[in-house]
Coordinates of C-alpha atoms and ligand atoms in Angstrom, one line a residue:
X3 CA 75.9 89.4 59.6
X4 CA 78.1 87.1 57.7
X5 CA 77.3 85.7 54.8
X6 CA 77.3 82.5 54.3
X7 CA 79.8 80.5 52.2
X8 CA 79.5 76.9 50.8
X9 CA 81.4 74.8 48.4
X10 CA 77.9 72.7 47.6
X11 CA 74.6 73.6 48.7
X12 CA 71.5 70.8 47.7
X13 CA 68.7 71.8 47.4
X14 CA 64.5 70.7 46.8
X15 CA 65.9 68.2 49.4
X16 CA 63.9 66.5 52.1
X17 CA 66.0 65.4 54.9
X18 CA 66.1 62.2 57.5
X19 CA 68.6 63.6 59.8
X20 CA 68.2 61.1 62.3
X21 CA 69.8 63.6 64.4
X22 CA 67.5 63.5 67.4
X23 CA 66.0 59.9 69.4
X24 CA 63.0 59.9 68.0
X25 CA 62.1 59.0 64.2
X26 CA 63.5 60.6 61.3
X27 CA 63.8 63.8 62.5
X28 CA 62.9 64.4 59.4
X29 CA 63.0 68.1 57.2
X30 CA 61.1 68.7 54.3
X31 CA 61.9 71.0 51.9
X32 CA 65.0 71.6 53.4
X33 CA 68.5 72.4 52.1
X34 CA 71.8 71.2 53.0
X35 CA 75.2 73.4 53.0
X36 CA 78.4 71.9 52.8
X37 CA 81.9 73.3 53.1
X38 CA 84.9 71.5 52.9
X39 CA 84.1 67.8 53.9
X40 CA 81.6 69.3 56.7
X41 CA 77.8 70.1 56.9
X42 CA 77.4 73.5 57.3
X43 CA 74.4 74.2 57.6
X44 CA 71.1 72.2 57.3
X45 CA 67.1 73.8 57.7
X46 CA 64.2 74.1 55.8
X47 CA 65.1 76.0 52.7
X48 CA 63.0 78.7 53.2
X49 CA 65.2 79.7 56.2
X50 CA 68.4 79.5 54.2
X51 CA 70.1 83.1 54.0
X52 CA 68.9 84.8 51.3
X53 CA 72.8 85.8 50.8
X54 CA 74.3 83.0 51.2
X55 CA 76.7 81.7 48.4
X56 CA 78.0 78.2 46.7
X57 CA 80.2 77.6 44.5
X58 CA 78.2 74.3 43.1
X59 CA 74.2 74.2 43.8
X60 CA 72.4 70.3 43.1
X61 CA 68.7 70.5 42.7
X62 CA 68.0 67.4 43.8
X63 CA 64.5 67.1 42.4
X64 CA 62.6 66.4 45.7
X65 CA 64.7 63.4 46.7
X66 CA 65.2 62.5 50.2
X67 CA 68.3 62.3 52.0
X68 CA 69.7 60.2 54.4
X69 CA 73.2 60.1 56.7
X70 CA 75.5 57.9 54.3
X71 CA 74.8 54.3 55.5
X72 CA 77.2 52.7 57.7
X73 CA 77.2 48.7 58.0
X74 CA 79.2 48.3 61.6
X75 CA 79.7 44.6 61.3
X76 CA 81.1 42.7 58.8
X77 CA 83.6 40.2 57.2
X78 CA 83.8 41.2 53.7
X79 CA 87.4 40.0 52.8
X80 CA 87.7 36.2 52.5
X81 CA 88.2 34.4 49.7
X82 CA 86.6 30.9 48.2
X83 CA 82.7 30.1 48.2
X84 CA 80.3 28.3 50.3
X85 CA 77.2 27.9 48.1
X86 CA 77.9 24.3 48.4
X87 CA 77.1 24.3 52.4
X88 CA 73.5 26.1 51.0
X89 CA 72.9 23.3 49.7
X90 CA 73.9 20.8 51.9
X91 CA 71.5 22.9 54.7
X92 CA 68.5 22.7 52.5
X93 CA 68.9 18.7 52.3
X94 CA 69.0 18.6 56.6
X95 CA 72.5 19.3 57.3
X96 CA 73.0 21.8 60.6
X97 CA 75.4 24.5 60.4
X98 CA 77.3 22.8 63.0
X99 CA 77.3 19.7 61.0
X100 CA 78.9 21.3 58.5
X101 CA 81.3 22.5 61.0
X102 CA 82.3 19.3 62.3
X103 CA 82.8 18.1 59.3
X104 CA 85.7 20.7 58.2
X105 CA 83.5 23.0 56.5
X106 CA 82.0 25.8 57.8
X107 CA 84.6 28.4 59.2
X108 CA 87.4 25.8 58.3
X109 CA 86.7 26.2 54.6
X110 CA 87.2 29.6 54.5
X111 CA 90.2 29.5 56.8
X112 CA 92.0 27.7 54.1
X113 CA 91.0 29.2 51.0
X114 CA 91.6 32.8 52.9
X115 CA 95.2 31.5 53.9
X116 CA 96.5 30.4 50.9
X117 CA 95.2 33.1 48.3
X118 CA 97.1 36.2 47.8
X119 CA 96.7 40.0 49.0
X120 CA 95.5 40.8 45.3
X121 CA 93.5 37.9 45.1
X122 CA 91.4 38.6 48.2
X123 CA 91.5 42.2 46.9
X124 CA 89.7 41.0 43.6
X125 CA 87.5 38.7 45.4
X126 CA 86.6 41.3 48.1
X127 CA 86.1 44.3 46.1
X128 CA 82.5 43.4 43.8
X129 CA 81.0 42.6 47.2
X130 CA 82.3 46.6 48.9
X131 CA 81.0 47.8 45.4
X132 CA 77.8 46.3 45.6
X133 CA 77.0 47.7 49.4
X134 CA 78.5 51.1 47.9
X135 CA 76.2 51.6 45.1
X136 CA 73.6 51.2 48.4
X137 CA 74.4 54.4 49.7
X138 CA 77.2 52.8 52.1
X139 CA 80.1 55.5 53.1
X140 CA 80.9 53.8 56.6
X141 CA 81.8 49.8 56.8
X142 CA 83.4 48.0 59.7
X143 CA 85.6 44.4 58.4
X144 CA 86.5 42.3 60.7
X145 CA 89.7 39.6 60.2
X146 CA 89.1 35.8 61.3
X147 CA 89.7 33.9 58.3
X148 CA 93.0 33.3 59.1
X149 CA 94.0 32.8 62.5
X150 CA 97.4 32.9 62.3
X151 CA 99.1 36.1 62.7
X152 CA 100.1 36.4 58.7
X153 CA 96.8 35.6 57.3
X154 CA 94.6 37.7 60.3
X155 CA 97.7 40.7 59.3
X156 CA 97.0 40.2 55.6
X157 CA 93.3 40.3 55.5
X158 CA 93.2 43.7 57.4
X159 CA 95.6 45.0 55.1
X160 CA 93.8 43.9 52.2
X161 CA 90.5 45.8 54.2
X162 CA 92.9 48.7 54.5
X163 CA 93.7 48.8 51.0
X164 CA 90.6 48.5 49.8
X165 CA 89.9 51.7 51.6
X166 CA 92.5 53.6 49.7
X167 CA 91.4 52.0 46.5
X168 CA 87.2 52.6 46.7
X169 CA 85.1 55.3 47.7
X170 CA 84.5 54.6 51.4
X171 CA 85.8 54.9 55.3
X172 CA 86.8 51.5 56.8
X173 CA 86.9 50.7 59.8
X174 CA 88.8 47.0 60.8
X175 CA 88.5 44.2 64.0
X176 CA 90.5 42.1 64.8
X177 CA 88.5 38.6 64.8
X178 CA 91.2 36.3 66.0
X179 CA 89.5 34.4 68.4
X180 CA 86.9 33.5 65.9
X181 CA 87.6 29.6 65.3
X182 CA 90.0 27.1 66.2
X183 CA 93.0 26.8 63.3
X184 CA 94.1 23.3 62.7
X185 CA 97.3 22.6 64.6
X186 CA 95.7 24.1 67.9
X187 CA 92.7 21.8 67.5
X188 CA 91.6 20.7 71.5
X189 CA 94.3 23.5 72.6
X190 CA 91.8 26.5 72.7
X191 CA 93.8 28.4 75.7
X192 CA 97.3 27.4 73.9
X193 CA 96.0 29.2 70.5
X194 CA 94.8 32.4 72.8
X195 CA 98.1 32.1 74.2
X196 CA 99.4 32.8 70.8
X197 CA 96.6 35.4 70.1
X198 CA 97.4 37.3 73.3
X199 CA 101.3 37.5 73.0
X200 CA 101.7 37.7 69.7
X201 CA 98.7 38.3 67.5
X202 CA 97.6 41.7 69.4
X203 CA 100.5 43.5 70.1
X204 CA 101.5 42.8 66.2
X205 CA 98.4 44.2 65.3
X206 CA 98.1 47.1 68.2
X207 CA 102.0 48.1 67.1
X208 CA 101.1 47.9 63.8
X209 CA 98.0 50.1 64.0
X210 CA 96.0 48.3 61.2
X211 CA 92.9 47.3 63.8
X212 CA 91.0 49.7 65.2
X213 CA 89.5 47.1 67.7
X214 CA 89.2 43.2 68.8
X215 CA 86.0 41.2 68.7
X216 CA 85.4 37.6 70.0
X217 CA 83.1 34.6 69.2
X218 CA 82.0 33.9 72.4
X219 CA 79.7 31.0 72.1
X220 CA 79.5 26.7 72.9
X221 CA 81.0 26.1 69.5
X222 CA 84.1 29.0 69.4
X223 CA 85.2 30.3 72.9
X224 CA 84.2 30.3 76.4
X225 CA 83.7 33.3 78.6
X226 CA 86.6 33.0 80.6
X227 CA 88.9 32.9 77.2
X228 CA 86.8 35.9 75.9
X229 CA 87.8 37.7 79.2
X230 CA 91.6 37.2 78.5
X231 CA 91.5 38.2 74.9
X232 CA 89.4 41.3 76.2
X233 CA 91.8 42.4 78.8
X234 CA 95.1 42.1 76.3
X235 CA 93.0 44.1 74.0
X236 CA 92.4 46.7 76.4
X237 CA 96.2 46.1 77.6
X238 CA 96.9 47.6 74.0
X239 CA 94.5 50.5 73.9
X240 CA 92.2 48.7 72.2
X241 CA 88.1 48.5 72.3
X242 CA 86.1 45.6 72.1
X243 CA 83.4 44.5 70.5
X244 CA 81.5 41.0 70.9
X245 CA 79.8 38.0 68.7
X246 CA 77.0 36.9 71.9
X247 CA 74.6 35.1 72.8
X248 CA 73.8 34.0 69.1
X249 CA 73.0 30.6 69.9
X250 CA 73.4 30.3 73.5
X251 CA 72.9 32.4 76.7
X252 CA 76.6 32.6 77.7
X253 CA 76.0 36.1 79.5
X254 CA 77.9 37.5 76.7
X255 CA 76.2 40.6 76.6
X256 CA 76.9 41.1 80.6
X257 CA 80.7 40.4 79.7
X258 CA 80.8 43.1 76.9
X259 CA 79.4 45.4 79.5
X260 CA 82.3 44.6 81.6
X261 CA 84.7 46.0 79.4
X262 CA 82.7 48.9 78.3
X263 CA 82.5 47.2 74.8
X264 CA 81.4 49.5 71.6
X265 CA 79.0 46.7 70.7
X266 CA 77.6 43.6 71.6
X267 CA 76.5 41.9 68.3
X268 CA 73.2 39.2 67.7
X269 CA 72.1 38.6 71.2
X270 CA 69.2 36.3 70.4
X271 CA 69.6 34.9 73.6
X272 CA 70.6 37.6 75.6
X273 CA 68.6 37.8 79.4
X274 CA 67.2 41.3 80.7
X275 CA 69.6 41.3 82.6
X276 CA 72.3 41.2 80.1
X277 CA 70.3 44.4 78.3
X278 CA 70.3 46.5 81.8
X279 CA 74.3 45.9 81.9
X280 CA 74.7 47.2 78.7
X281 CA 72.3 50.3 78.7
X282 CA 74.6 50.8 82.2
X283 CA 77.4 50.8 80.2
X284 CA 76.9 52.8 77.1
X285 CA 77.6 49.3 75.3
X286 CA 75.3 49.2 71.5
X287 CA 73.3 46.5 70.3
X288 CA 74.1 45.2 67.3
X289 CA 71.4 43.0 65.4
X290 CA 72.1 40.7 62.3
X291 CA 68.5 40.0 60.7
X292 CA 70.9 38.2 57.7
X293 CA 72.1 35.4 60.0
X294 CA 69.1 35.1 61.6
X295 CA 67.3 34.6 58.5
X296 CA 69.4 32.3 56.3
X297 CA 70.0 29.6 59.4
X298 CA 66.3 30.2 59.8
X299 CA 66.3 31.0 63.6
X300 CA 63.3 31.3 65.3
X301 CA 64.7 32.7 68.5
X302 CA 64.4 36.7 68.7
X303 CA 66.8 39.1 70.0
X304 CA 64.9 41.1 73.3
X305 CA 64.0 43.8 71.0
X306 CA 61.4 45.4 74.0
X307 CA 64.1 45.2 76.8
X308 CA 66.7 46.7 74.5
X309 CA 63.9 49.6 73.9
X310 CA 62.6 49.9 77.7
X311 CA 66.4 50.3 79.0
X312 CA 67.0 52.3 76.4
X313 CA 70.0 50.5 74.6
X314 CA 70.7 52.0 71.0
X315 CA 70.1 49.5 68.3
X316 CA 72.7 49.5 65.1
X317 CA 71.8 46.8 62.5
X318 CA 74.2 45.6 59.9
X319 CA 74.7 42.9 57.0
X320 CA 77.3 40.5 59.0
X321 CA 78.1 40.0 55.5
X322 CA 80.1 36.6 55.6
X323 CA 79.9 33.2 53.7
X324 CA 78.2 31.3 56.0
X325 CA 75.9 32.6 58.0
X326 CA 74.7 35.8 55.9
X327 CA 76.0 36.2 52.1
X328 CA 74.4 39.2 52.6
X329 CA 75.2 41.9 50.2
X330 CA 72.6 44.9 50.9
X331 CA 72.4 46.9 53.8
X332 CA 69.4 48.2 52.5
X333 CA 67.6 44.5 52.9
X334 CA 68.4 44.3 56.4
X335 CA 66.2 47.2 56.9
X336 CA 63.0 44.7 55.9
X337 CA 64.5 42.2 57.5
X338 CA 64.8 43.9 60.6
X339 CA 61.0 45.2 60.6
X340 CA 59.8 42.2 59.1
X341 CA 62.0 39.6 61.3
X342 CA 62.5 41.6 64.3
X343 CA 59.9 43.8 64.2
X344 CA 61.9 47.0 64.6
X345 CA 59.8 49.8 63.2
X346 CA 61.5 51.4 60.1
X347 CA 62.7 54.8 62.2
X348 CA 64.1 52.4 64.2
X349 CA 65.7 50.3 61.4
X350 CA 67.4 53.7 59.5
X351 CA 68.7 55.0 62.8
X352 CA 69.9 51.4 63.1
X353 CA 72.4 51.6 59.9
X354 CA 73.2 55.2 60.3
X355 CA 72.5 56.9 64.2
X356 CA 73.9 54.4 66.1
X357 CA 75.9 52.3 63.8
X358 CA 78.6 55.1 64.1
X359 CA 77.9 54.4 67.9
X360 CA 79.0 50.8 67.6
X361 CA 82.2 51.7 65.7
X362 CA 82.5 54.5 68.4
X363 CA 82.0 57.0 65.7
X364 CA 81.2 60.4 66.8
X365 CA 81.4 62.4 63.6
X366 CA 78.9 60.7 61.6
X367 CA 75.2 59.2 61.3
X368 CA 73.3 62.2 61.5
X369 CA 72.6 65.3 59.0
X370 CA 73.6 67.8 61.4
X371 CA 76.2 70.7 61.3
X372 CA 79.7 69.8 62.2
X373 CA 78.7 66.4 60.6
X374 CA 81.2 65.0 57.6
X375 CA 79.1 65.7 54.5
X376 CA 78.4 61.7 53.5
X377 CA 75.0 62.2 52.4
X378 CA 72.5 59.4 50.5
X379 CA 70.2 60.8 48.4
X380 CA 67.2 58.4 47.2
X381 CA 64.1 58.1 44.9
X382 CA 61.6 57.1 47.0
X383 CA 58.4 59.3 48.8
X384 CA 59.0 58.7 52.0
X385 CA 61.9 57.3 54.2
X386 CA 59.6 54.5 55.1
X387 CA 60.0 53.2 51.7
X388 CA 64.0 52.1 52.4
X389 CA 62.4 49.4 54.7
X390 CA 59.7 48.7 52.7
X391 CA 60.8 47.7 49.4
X392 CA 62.4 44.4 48.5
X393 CA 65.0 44.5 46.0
X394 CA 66.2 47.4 43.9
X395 CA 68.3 50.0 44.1
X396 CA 66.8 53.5 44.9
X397 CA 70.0 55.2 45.3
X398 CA 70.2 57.9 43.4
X399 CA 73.2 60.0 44.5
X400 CA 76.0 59.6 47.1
X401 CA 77.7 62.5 48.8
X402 CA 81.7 61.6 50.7
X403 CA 83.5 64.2 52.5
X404 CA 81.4 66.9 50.3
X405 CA 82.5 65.6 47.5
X406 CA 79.5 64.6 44.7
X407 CA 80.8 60.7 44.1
X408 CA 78.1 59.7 42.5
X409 CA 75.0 60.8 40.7
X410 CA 72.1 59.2 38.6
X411 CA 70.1 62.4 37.9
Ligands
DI6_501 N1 79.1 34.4 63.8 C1 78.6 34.2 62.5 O1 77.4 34.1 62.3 C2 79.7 34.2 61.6 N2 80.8 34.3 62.4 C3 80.4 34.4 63.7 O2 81.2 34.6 64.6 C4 79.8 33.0 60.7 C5 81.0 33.0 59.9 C6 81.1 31.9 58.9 O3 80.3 30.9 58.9 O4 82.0 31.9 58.0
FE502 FE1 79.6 38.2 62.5

């Protein structure tokens, strides 16, 4: 027999692998190899070759671990503030309103276009820290603040940069067709004109999006326009991913399905229908408790015909200025059992499991050999506790490419 090599081993662990369907598939007692950025092996301790060899060992003091948390929808970098539309919602105004008015979207459009790659860096970077020092290692950011081919190329670089400058994997979408700029107001198909012959193949030449998204709803664009900017996309070797059925029906979740999306994100108004074409289709449901909550919906996503077809549910911060100034992945696990009613198994596979589903992710999410080594560890009892608690911060260590980033104890 071989022995057994590793570069860390972790030990007095308990692990949520998430690595099967059902629950937490949870080992306790257990201890985790790494070598190089890889798991190498994972069991229960007792079962670890008695030869075996590490260069570093971590008693981790009974803590649980988790797959490093990946948030798979996002738009983190945009610059200015909205806490001013806050309070115009909580004297009566709509968020459409506010839209109509040249807020909303619009606000951030112009602030985002005029400030400068290091100022969106600045401004962008406490928020990624803050969802870091949650145990994030995965986060999607999606562009759409700029809607011109400059501003949409600058804040993906900026998401790209911020990669290289903090201690976690990006992943970016293209958000184009997310709002209407200025000089294309009433000339929606003349702007995805623009989007489709010059904004995408910039971006798909360019390599600095690793897949287009569309707001397909009454108040951005239609079904037939999402169809175009879906088929250019996939033109360019592209996947999609969609914004649907938030505040309408517009069989947005059958149209992902269409084009064998990664993801079809909110769906409060999705149909059964819409849920059978996506569990046909392999397409992931992506659910945003943060919106949900701060425009105070009452309409819920189909949470039993997403389970009964069997459609993988991611959940993630949608961390924006508008709709979710949402800066805790770790919140949307309540948010999702307490809004939603998703049961907190089904709320950590959410942000780990099949969040690397949504981004079309197939070497992370689970604690599992062959796995990269990102690897939350936390001070808590049980894993139900990451859905139960409100506020704080119970992460105690965090784990990147088997490399020790962080650690509290
Ligand atoms: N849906 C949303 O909830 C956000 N974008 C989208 O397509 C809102 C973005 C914002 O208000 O800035
Ligand atoms: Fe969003």
């Amino acid at each position: 027999m071989t022995t057994a090599r590793f570069d860390l081993l972790l030990d007095d662990v308990h692990a949520a692998t998430m690595s099967d369907a059902s629950g937490y598939a949870a080992i306790r007692d257990a201890a985790i190899g790494i070598r190089g950025d890889r798991i190498a092996w994972i069991g229960p301790a007792s079962e670890l070759p008695r030869t075996a060899l590490t260069t570093r060992r971590v008693d981790c003091g009974g803590r649980w671990a988790t797959p490093g948390l990946i948030d798979c929808h996002t738009h983190l970098v945009y610059a200015g503030n909205r806490a001013e539309e806050f309070e115009q919602r909580l004297q009566g105004a709509s968020y459409a309103d506010i839209a109509r008015a040249g807020g909303g979207i619009q606000s951030t459009l112009r602030a985002t276009r005029t400030a400068t790659q290091d100022a969106l860096v600045a401004q962008s970077k406490p928020r990624l820290a803050a969802l870091i020092s949650e145990g994030v290692t995965t986060i999607e950011i999606k562009s759409g603040y700029g809607q011109d081919t400059a501003t949409e190329l600058k804040q993906l670089k900026v998401a790209r940069r911020l990669a290289a400058e903090c201690e976690v994997d990006i992943r970016t979408t293209l958000l184009a067709a997310h709002a209407l700029p200025p000089e294309f107001a009433e000339r929606s198909d003349a702007y995805l004109d623009y989007v489709c012959r010059e904004m995408i193949p910039s971006i798909a030449a360019g390599r600095v999006a690793d897949a287009v998204d569309v707001f397909c709803e009454t108040i951005a664009f239609s079904p037939a326009q999402t169809r175009r900017v879906f088929a250019c996309a996939r033109e360019h070797g592209l996947p999609v991913k969609l914004h649907a059925d938030q505040l309408s029906d517009q069989h947005g979740a059958e149209l992902a399905a269409e084009f064998q999306a990664l993801s079809a994100d909110h769906l409060e108004h999705t149909s059964e229908r819409g849920v059978k074409a996506m569990a046909h289709a392999g397409t992931i449901a992506v659910l945003l408790p943060g919106g949900f909550y701060t425009l105070r919906e009452s309409r819920l996503p189909p949470i039993e015909a997403l389970r009964a077809h069997g459609v993988p549910i991611a959940i993630a911060s949608d961390c924006n200025p508008g709709t979710s100034p949402v800066l805790s992945l770790v919140m949307m696990l309540n948010m999702a059992c307490t809004l939603f009613r998703l049961t907190p198994e089904e709320a950590l596979a959410g942000v780990t499991r099949h969040a690397a589903r949504a981004l079309g992710l197939a070497d992370r999410g689970t604690l599992s050999i062959g796995q990269r080594a990102d690897i939350a560890l936390w001070d808590i009892d049980s894993p139900v506790e990451l859905a139960y608690r409100v506020g704080g911060n119970s992460c105690a260590a965090v784990i990147r490419l088997g490399a020790v980033q962080r650690m509290s104890f």
